Structures are given as structure tokens and as C-alpha cells.
Amino acid sequence: MAKKNSAGLERQDAFIKSIEGQDFDFGLVMTQAFLKGIRDIGYKSTATALFEDFDNSIQAGAENIHLLFDFDKGKSGKSNPDRIAIIDDGHGMSKEMIRIAVLWGGSDRLDDRQGMGKYGYGLPSSCVSIGQRYTVISKREDMKDWYAVTIDIEEIAKHSPEYIDSKTGRVIAPEAKAAAIPEFVSKYLKEKKANQTSGTIIIIDKIDRLSKSSFGPLKKFLSQETGITYRNFLRSTNIFIEGELVEPIDPLFITEGYRYYDENEILAEALPSLEIKVPNSFDSTKIGTIRARYSYLPYGSISKSKNEDGEDIEEQDYDEKERLNKRGSVRKRNNGIIFLNYLNR
């Protein structure tokens, strides 16, 4: 009798044979499959991936975060960046901690229930969801030099000696080495007159996955999404995208002074908010408060903006074909979502 699904069985045998030649030690994670799979973790957009790194910067006490793009000057008509840099002036990391930070699960915050992240998956996952190589460069104030570790998925797939433990054959992160800040970053920081005595710089390159097909729309999209997501943090932390300070955006358009509040003469109207008390399951002495805010957008409030002469404003937005103004594009992309603030009392 013929074997059931002989092709599948042959594939199994070939796979077993291939890992036997790699001194496979039956560690809980199979590196090659994991790296391929984690790239498809499912971030909604490039923005949500980069926000993982913004979160880390804020948690590290950064006062300034910079998102910077670098283009290959030798390629004419290049519409997408070759490298992305996330730069902060937080407390930085030791060279030992840098090596841990590039790992999945490499975190010193596992017992921290107050921060935005603690499991150590955000940094590496966000980076590989955008490109195939990332470098973490960091320095504490008590360190003379900057140190860096690079993780290159392509080189790992080729079993590059840099990523293979010579004794066990396991895939490892290389040790951190003294490194110079990339020229495009140092030039930018000099122009901004930023004195980086400590902080972390993440470089993502070999970029092959961006949620926008060209840089112009990507930059606008990132600025808008950052303004919405970090609207509260922008009171104490400056975030710059290509040198431009991000303005906070209230997605309900009822906070005076925030971007799009007065996009046109028809203002959004605040409705009564709703508060729900939720006990903290880890500490019975604390009560969490969920506050749901609502607003009413009158007819015409999301229509394309006009100038004093009643003519359409020329500035382009994401929904030009539907003749929506900037408020309209925010409402459209966030339709059906209630934005919540969670506060521990």
C-alpha cells in the first residue's frame, strides 16, 4: 500500500537531515523559522511598529526623540529611505545591556507593571517588521564611548560566524563593540545642536517593508499618527520627524490648541464623558479609572477646508478624492475606535 502523502513525509525526512548537520540542540525556539515568522507579526502600519521604539525611549526618560530617514544619494529618483534612525536622549544602556536588548525577551522590566512595556519583544520585533537588519547603539553618561550590536537576518540565515557560538553552534547575538554614530545621524544632531551625553540610537536598514509606497505620504502619515498616539506624552517629551516637531492631535478635536482643533470654522462639540472604575487585580488598594470621551462632529466639520475667499486650500491630504479635510482623514482611519485613558489612583 502506498504511503499516505509521501511528498510530505519526504519533506519531513529532508528537514530532519538538514538540522542534524547543524548540531541541532532542540532549544525551545527554532531560530530560522522564528525570524521569518516574527517579521509577519502583524503591525497595523510602519507607525505602530516604530511606536514600540518610541515607548522604550519614553520609558528611558528621554526628553527628545528624533525619527530620521537616510537616502542613498547615488540612486536618482529614490522614493523610499534606505535607513531609518530612532534617536533619543534617555539614560542609555551599558554594553552588556545592549547585547541583551537586541534579543527577543531581552528586558530588565519584567517586574515593572507601571511602564508601557516589559517583556522585551517590542524593539527587535518592530525593527525586523520593517527591515532585515537593525543596529542598537547606546551610551550611558558614565561611559566614554558609544557601543553597538547589529542583528542581520540575512547573515544569520547564511550561518555567518559572527552569529554562531563556536562551542555550541547556537545562534547568538554578538558582543557589543565601541562604535561611531552614523554620519547622517551625527550631522543631524549637530544641526539640531543636540548634546548627546547619553541615549540610544536604533538604525533599521535593508528596508523592505513600509506601509506607504513613497516617502512623502509616509512622513505625513507618521506625523499624524504620532500626534494622536502620543498626544499626552508630548507635554513632556518632544518628538521630531525629520526635524519637525510633532504637534499633539486630539482625535475628538475638542482640545483647544491641538492640531486640527480649528481645521475649519465648524468646531467639534464635546459631549459628556463616561468614567468606569476598575479594581487593580495586582493591588487591591488601587482603583483604575477608564474614561471614555465623546464628541459630535457637526455637518461640514470634516469637509475640505476653505480659505477666506471660499476657495479650497491647496494642501493635500490623504482623502483628497473624497474631499475630506485633515479631521476627516483622522476620523476615517479611526472609525469605530474609542480612545481610552487608563489612570491608576
Short mmCIF file of C-alpha atoms in Angstrom, two decimals:
data_model
loop_
_atom_site.label_atom_id
_atom_site.label_comp_id
_atom_site.label_asym_id
_atom_site.label_seq_id
_atom_site.Cartn_x
_atom_site.Cartn_y
_atom_site.Cartn_z
CA MET A 1 0.00 0.00 0.00
CA ALA A 2 1.32 3.43 -0.92
CA LYS A 3 2.32 5.70 1.92
CA LYS A 4 -0.12 8.49 2.68
CA ASN A 5 1.16 11.88 1.48
CA SER A 6 4.60 10.56 0.53
CA ALA A 7 5.73 14.03 -0.56
CA GLY A 8 5.02 15.36 2.92
CA LEU A 9 6.94 12.51 4.53
CA GLU A 10 9.90 13.05 2.23
CA ARG A 11 9.90 16.72 3.16
CA GLN A 12 9.96 15.74 6.85
CA ASP A 13 12.94 13.44 6.30
CA ALA A 14 14.84 16.10 4.37
CA PHE A 15 14.19 18.64 7.11
CA ILE A 16 15.42 16.30 9.86
CA LYS A 17 18.55 15.60 7.86
CA SER A 18 19.21 19.33 7.41
CA ILE A 19 19.05 20.16 11.11
CA GLU A 20 21.18 17.15 12.07
CA GLY A 21 24.03 18.79 10.19
CA GLN A 22 23.64 21.93 12.30
CA ASP A 23 24.18 20.24 15.69
CA PHE A 24 20.57 20.98 16.49
CA ASP A 25 20.11 21.00 20.27
CA PHE A 26 16.28 21.08 20.44
CA GLY A 27 16.14 24.52 22.01
CA LEU A 28 12.60 25.74 22.50
CA VAL A 29 12.80 28.15 19.54
CA MET A 30 13.90 27.21 16.03
CA THR A 31 15.72 30.37 15.03
CA GLN A 32 15.27 30.42 11.25
CA ALA A 33 11.53 29.74 11.38
CA PHE A 34 11.10 32.17 14.25
CA LEU A 35 12.84 35.03 12.44
CA LYS A 36 10.75 34.50 9.31
CA GLY A 37 7.54 34.32 11.31
CA ILE A 38 8.21 37.26 13.60
CA ARG A 39 8.57 39.54 10.58
CA ASP A 40 4.87 38.93 9.93
CA ILE A 41 3.80 39.63 13.50
CA GLY A 42 1.08 41.90 12.17
CA TYR A 43 1.79 45.53 13.00
CA LYS A 44 -1.00 47.66 11.58
CA SER A 45 1.47 50.02 9.93
CA THR A 46 5.04 51.29 9.93
CA ALA A 47 3.90 53.83 12.51
CA THR A 48 2.69 51.26 15.03
CA ALA A 49 5.94 49.34 14.63
CA LEU A 50 8.07 52.43 15.27
CA PHE A 51 5.93 53.31 18.28
CA GLU A 52 7.45 50.30 20.07
CA ASP A 53 10.77 52.15 20.00
CA PHE A 54 9.19 55.47 20.98
CA ASP A 55 7.71 53.71 24.02
CA ASN A 56 11.15 52.44 25.03
CA SER A 57 12.61 55.93 24.65
CA ILE A 58 9.93 57.48 26.85
CA GLN A 59 10.41 54.75 29.44
CA ALA A 60 14.15 55.52 29.40
CA GLY A 61 13.41 59.11 30.42
CA ALA A 62 14.03 60.72 27.03
CA GLU A 63 13.15 64.39 26.70
CA ASN A 64 13.67 64.35 22.94
CA ILE A 65 13.01 61.62 20.37
CA HIS A 66 14.02 62.03 16.74
CA LEU A 67 12.86 59.95 13.77
CA LEU A 68 15.26 60.38 10.87
CA PHE A 69 15.46 58.94 7.36
CA ASP A 70 18.51 58.47 5.14
CA PHE A 71 18.52 58.07 1.37
CA ASP A 72 21.17 56.61 -0.91
CA LYS A 73 22.43 59.73 -2.65
CA GLY A 74 23.75 57.63 -5.55
CA LYS A 75 20.30 56.43 -6.59
CA SER A 76 18.36 59.00 -8.57
CA GLY A 77 14.62 59.09 -8.10
CA LYS A 78 14.80 57.12 -4.85
CA SER A 79 11.37 57.44 -3.22
CA ASN A 80 11.86 55.39 -0.06
CA PRO A 81 14.53 55.62 2.65
CA ASP A 82 17.48 53.23 2.84
CA ARG A 83 17.87 53.68 6.59
CA ILE A 84 15.67 54.77 9.45
CA ALA A 85 17.06 56.09 12.73
CA ILE A 86 15.25 56.45 16.06
CA ILE A 87 17.32 58.67 18.33
CA ASP A 88 16.69 59.54 21.98
CA ASP A 89 18.48 61.28 24.85
CA GLY A 90 17.33 58.86 27.54
CA HIS A 91 19.55 57.22 30.15
CA GLY A 92 21.12 54.82 27.63
CA MET A 93 22.43 51.29 28.21
CA SER A 94 25.65 49.59 29.21
CA LYS A 95 27.37 47.48 26.57
CA GLU A 96 26.17 44.35 28.36
CA MET A 97 22.57 45.58 28.33
CA ILE A 98 22.75 46.49 24.63
CA ARG A 99 23.53 42.87 23.82
CA ILE A 100 20.51 41.77 25.83
CA ALA A 101 18.22 44.46 24.39
CA VAL A 102 18.57 43.16 20.81
CA LEU A 103 17.18 39.77 21.90
CA TRP A 104 13.54 38.78 21.96
CA GLY A 105 12.69 38.77 25.65
CA GLY A 106 15.75 40.86 26.49
CA SER A 107 14.28 43.14 29.13
CA ASP A 108 15.10 44.30 32.65
CA ARG A 109 11.49 45.38 33.23
CA LEU A 110 9.71 42.06 33.73
CA ASP A 111 8.54 43.11 37.21
CA ASP A 112 7.60 46.65 36.17
CA ARG A 113 3.83 46.96 35.96
CA GLN A 114 3.83 50.75 35.63
CA GLY A 115 5.65 51.10 32.31
CA MET A 116 4.42 50.71 28.75
CA GLY A 117 6.42 47.56 28.01
CA LYS A 118 8.20 44.92 29.99
CA TYR A 119 8.67 41.71 28.01
CA GLY A 120 11.43 42.84 25.65
CA TYR A 121 9.74 41.92 22.37
CA GLY A 122 8.97 45.38 21.03
CA LEU A 123 12.41 46.55 19.90
CA PRO A 124 13.51 43.54 17.82
CA SER A 125 10.01 42.76 16.54
CA SER A 126 9.40 46.31 15.35
CA CYS A 127 12.76 46.50 13.61
CA VAL A 128 12.50 43.26 11.64
CA SER A 129 8.95 44.11 10.61
CA ILE A 130 10.47 46.99 8.63
CA GLY A 131 13.91 45.78 7.53
CA GLN A 132 16.25 42.80 7.66
CA ARG A 133 18.98 44.44 9.73
CA TYR A 134 18.97 46.58 12.85
CA THR A 135 21.68 48.11 14.98
CA VAL A 136 21.32 49.34 18.55
CA ILE A 137 23.85 52.00 19.55
CA SER A 138 23.80 53.29 23.11
CA LYS A 139 25.74 55.15 25.77
CA ARG A 140 25.24 55.99 29.42
CA GLU A 141 26.60 59.20 30.93
CA ASP A 142 29.26 57.24 32.82
CA MET A 143 30.61 55.70 29.58
CA LYS A 144 33.27 57.24 27.38
CA ASP A 145 32.30 55.53 24.12
CA TRP A 146 29.14 54.54 22.31
CA TYR A 147 28.68 50.77 21.87
CA ALA A 148 26.66 48.89 19.28
CA VAL A 149 25.27 45.48 18.36
CA THR A 150 23.94 44.63 14.89
CA ILE A 151 21.47 41.86 14.09
CA ASP A 152 21.32 40.89 10.40
CA ILE A 153 18.69 38.32 9.46
CA GLU A 154 20.30 37.59 6.09
CA GLU A 155 23.67 36.88 7.69
CA ILE A 156 22.07 34.67 10.33
CA ALA A 157 20.41 32.66 7.54
CA LYS A 158 23.87 32.20 5.98
CA HIS A 159 25.25 30.96 9.32
CA SER A 160 27.73 33.83 9.45
CA PRO A 161 30.36 33.06 12.14
CA GLU A 162 29.58 36.38 13.82
CA TYR A 163 26.22 34.97 14.90
CA ILE A 164 27.22 31.39 15.69
CA ASP A 165 28.63 30.24 19.03
CA SER A 166 31.78 28.29 18.12
CA LYS A 167 31.28 25.85 21.02
CA THR A 168 27.58 25.06 20.78
CA GLY A 169 26.68 26.05 17.23
CA ARG A 170 23.73 28.07 18.52
CA VAL A 171 22.69 31.39 17.02
CA ILE A 172 23.72 34.21 19.33
CA ALA A 173 23.88 38.00 19.44
CA PRO A 174 27.46 39.24 19.08
CA GLU A 175 29.12 41.22 21.86
CA ALA A 176 28.73 44.99 21.83
CA LYS A 177 31.68 46.86 20.38
CA ALA A 178 32.71 50.51 20.50
CA ALA A 179 31.11 52.27 17.55
CA ALA A 180 30.81 55.66 15.92
CA ILE A 181 27.44 57.31 15.43
CA PRO A 182 26.49 57.06 11.72
CA GLU A 183 27.37 60.18 9.76
CA PHE A 184 23.81 61.05 8.75
CA VAL A 185 22.79 60.91 12.42
CA SER A 186 25.75 62.89 13.78
CA LYS A 187 25.23 65.56 11.10
CA TYR A 188 21.57 65.87 12.03
CA LEU A 189 22.31 66.09 15.77
CA LYS A 190 24.91 68.78 15.11
CA GLU A 191 22.38 70.79 13.12
CA LYS A 192 19.85 70.42 15.96
CA LYS A 193 22.58 71.39 18.48
CA ALA A 194 21.73 68.27 20.46
CA ASN A 195 24.30 67.36 23.10
CA GLN A 196 24.02 63.59 23.34
CA THR A 197 25.80 62.70 26.59
CA SER A 198 23.61 59.60 26.86
CA GLY A 199 20.88 57.90 24.89
CA THR A 200 20.08 55.21 22.38
CA ILE A 201 20.10 55.18 18.58
CA ILE A 202 18.37 52.43 16.61
CA ILE A 203 19.25 52.07 12.93
CA ILE A 204 16.99 49.97 10.69
CA ASP A 205 18.28 49.18 7.21
CA LYS A 206 17.88 46.61 4.44
CA ILE A 207 14.38 48.04 4.46
CA ASP A 208 11.85 46.02 2.51
CA ARG A 209 8.55 46.63 4.30
CA LEU A 210 6.97 50.06 4.57
CA SER A 211 3.24 50.72 4.84
CA LYS A 212 3.38 53.62 2.36
CA SER A 213 4.69 53.35 -1.19
CA SER A 214 6.63 56.63 -1.11
CA PHE A 215 8.29 58.84 1.46
CA GLY A 216 6.04 61.90 1.21
CA PRO A 217 2.82 60.16 2.27
CA LEU A 218 4.77 58.10 4.83
CA LYS A 219 6.12 61.20 6.56
CA LYS A 220 2.67 62.83 6.72
CA PHE A 221 1.13 59.61 7.98
CA LEU A 222 3.77 59.19 10.70
CA SER A 223 3.37 62.78 11.86
CA GLN A 224 -0.38 62.42 12.16
CA GLU A 225 -0.37 59.03 13.86
CA THR A 226 2.36 60.11 16.30
CA GLY A 227 0.40 63.24 17.19
CA ILE A 228 -2.65 61.13 18.01
CA THR A 229 -0.97 58.28 19.87
CA TYR A 230 1.42 60.39 21.93
CA ARG A 231 -0.79 63.44 22.45
CA ASN A 232 -0.46 63.23 26.24
CA PHE A 233 3.26 62.38 26.28
CA LEU A 234 4.05 65.34 24.03
CA ARG A 235 3.55 67.60 27.04
CA SER A 236 6.85 66.37 28.49
CA THR A 237 8.65 64.68 25.57
CA ASN A 238 9.42 66.27 22.23
CA ILE A 239 9.13 64.02 19.18
CA PHE A 240 10.65 65.20 15.91
CA ILE A 241 10.08 63.62 12.49
CA GLU A 242 12.72 64.71 10.01
CA GLY A 243 13.47 67.66 12.28
CA GLU A 244 9.86 68.85 12.52
CA LEU A 245 8.26 68.92 15.95
CA VAL A 246 5.16 66.73 16.14
CA GLU A 247 2.05 68.55 17.34
CA PRO A 248 -0.49 66.74 19.54
CA ILE A 249 -3.79 65.77 17.91
CA ASP A 250 -6.96 65.12 19.87
CA PRO A 251 -8.82 62.56 17.69
CA LEU A 252 -12.07 64.01 19.01
CA PHE A 253 -10.94 67.54 18.00
CA ILE A 254 -12.14 69.15 21.25
CA THR A 255 -8.81 70.18 22.82
CA GLU A 256 -8.13 73.82 22.04
CA GLY A 257 -4.61 74.49 20.79
CA TYR A 258 -4.13 70.96 19.44
CA ARG A 259 -3.62 70.36 15.75
CA TYR A 260 -6.84 70.24 13.66
CA TYR A 261 -8.91 71.74 16.50
CA ASP A 262 -9.87 74.63 14.21
CA GLU A 263 -9.21 72.98 10.84
CA ASN A 264 -12.20 74.93 9.59
CA GLU A 265 -14.75 77.27 11.14
CA ILE A 266 -17.08 74.42 12.22
CA LEU A 267 -15.76 73.09 15.55
CA ALA A 268 -16.36 69.69 17.12
CA GLU A 269 -18.62 69.70 20.17
CA ALA A 270 -17.64 67.91 23.38
CA LEU A 271 -20.23 65.53 24.85
CA PRO A 272 -20.34 64.34 28.49
CA SER A 273 -17.63 61.77 29.23
CA LEU A 274 -18.16 58.42 30.93
CA GLU A 275 -15.99 57.06 33.77
CA ILE A 276 -15.77 53.42 34.82
CA LYS A 277 -13.93 52.31 37.98
CA VAL A 278 -11.91 49.10 37.62
CA PRO A 279 -10.13 47.37 40.56
CA ASN A 280 -6.43 46.64 40.07
CA SER A 281 -6.11 42.83 40.11
CA PHE A 282 -2.48 43.07 41.26
CA ASP A 283 -3.04 45.61 44.05
CA SER A 284 -6.45 45.80 45.73
CA THR A 285 -5.63 49.21 47.21
CA LYS A 286 -5.58 50.77 43.74
CA ILE A 287 -8.53 51.57 41.56
CA GLY A 288 -8.17 52.20 37.85
CA THR A 289 -10.33 54.73 36.06
CA ILE A 290 -11.35 54.26 32.45
CA ARG A 291 -12.60 57.50 30.95
CA ALA A 292 -14.41 57.40 27.63
CA ARG A 293 -14.66 60.74 25.83
CA TYR A 294 -17.13 61.58 23.10
CA SER A 295 -17.55 64.37 20.62
CA TYR A 296 -20.07 65.39 17.99
CA LEU A 297 -18.82 66.43 14.55
CA PRO A 298 -21.41 68.77 13.01
CA TYR A 299 -22.16 68.67 9.30
CA GLY A 300 -19.31 70.31 7.40
CA SER A 301 -16.70 69.85 10.13
CA ILE A 302 -14.80 67.23 8.14
CA SER A 303 -15.29 68.76 4.70
CA LYS A 304 -12.35 70.12 2.76
CA SER A 305 -11.08 73.36 4.29
CA LYS A 306 -11.68 76.70 2.59
CA ASN A 307 -9.70 79.92 2.64
CA GLU A 308 -11.15 83.39 3.30
CA ASP A 309 -12.30 83.65 -0.31
CA GLY A 310 -14.17 80.36 -0.11
CA GLU A 311 -11.63 78.51 -2.25
CA ASP A 312 -10.27 75.04 -1.50
CA ILE A 313 -6.99 75.11 0.41
CA GLU A 314 -4.34 73.57 -1.83
CA GLU A 315 -2.56 71.50 0.83
CA GLN A 316 -3.03 67.83 0.00
CA ASP A 317 -4.39 65.28 2.46
CA TYR A 318 -4.89 61.53 2.48
CA ASP A 319 -8.51 61.61 1.29
CA GLU A 320 -8.37 64.21 -1.45
CA LYS A 321 -10.68 62.19 -3.71
CA GLU A 322 -13.35 62.15 -1.01
CA ARG A 323 -12.83 65.85 -0.30
CA LEU A 324 -12.20 65.35 3.39
CA ASN A 325 -10.04 67.71 5.40
CA LYS A 326 -7.43 66.52 7.91
CA ARG A 327 -10.10 65.87 10.53
CA GLY A 328 -11.88 63.69 8.02
CA SER A 329 -8.84 61.54 7.37
CA VAL A 330 -8.33 61.00 11.12
CA ARG A 331 -11.98 60.10 11.64
CA LYS A 332 -12.00 57.73 8.68
CA ARG A 333 -8.94 55.74 9.80
CA ASN A 334 -10.09 55.54 13.41
CA ASN A 335 -13.78 54.93 12.78
CA GLY A 336 -15.34 52.73 15.45
CA ILE A 337 -12.47 53.10 17.91
CA ILE A 338 -12.99 54.62 21.36
CA PHE A 339 -9.83 56.22 22.73
CA LEU A 340 -9.31 55.45 26.42
CA ASN A 341 -7.08 56.89 29.11
CA TYR A 342 -6.17 54.50 31.92
CA LEU A 343 -5.10 56.08 35.20
CA ASN A 344 -4.03 54.36 38.44
CA ARG A 345 -5.39 56.01 41.56
#
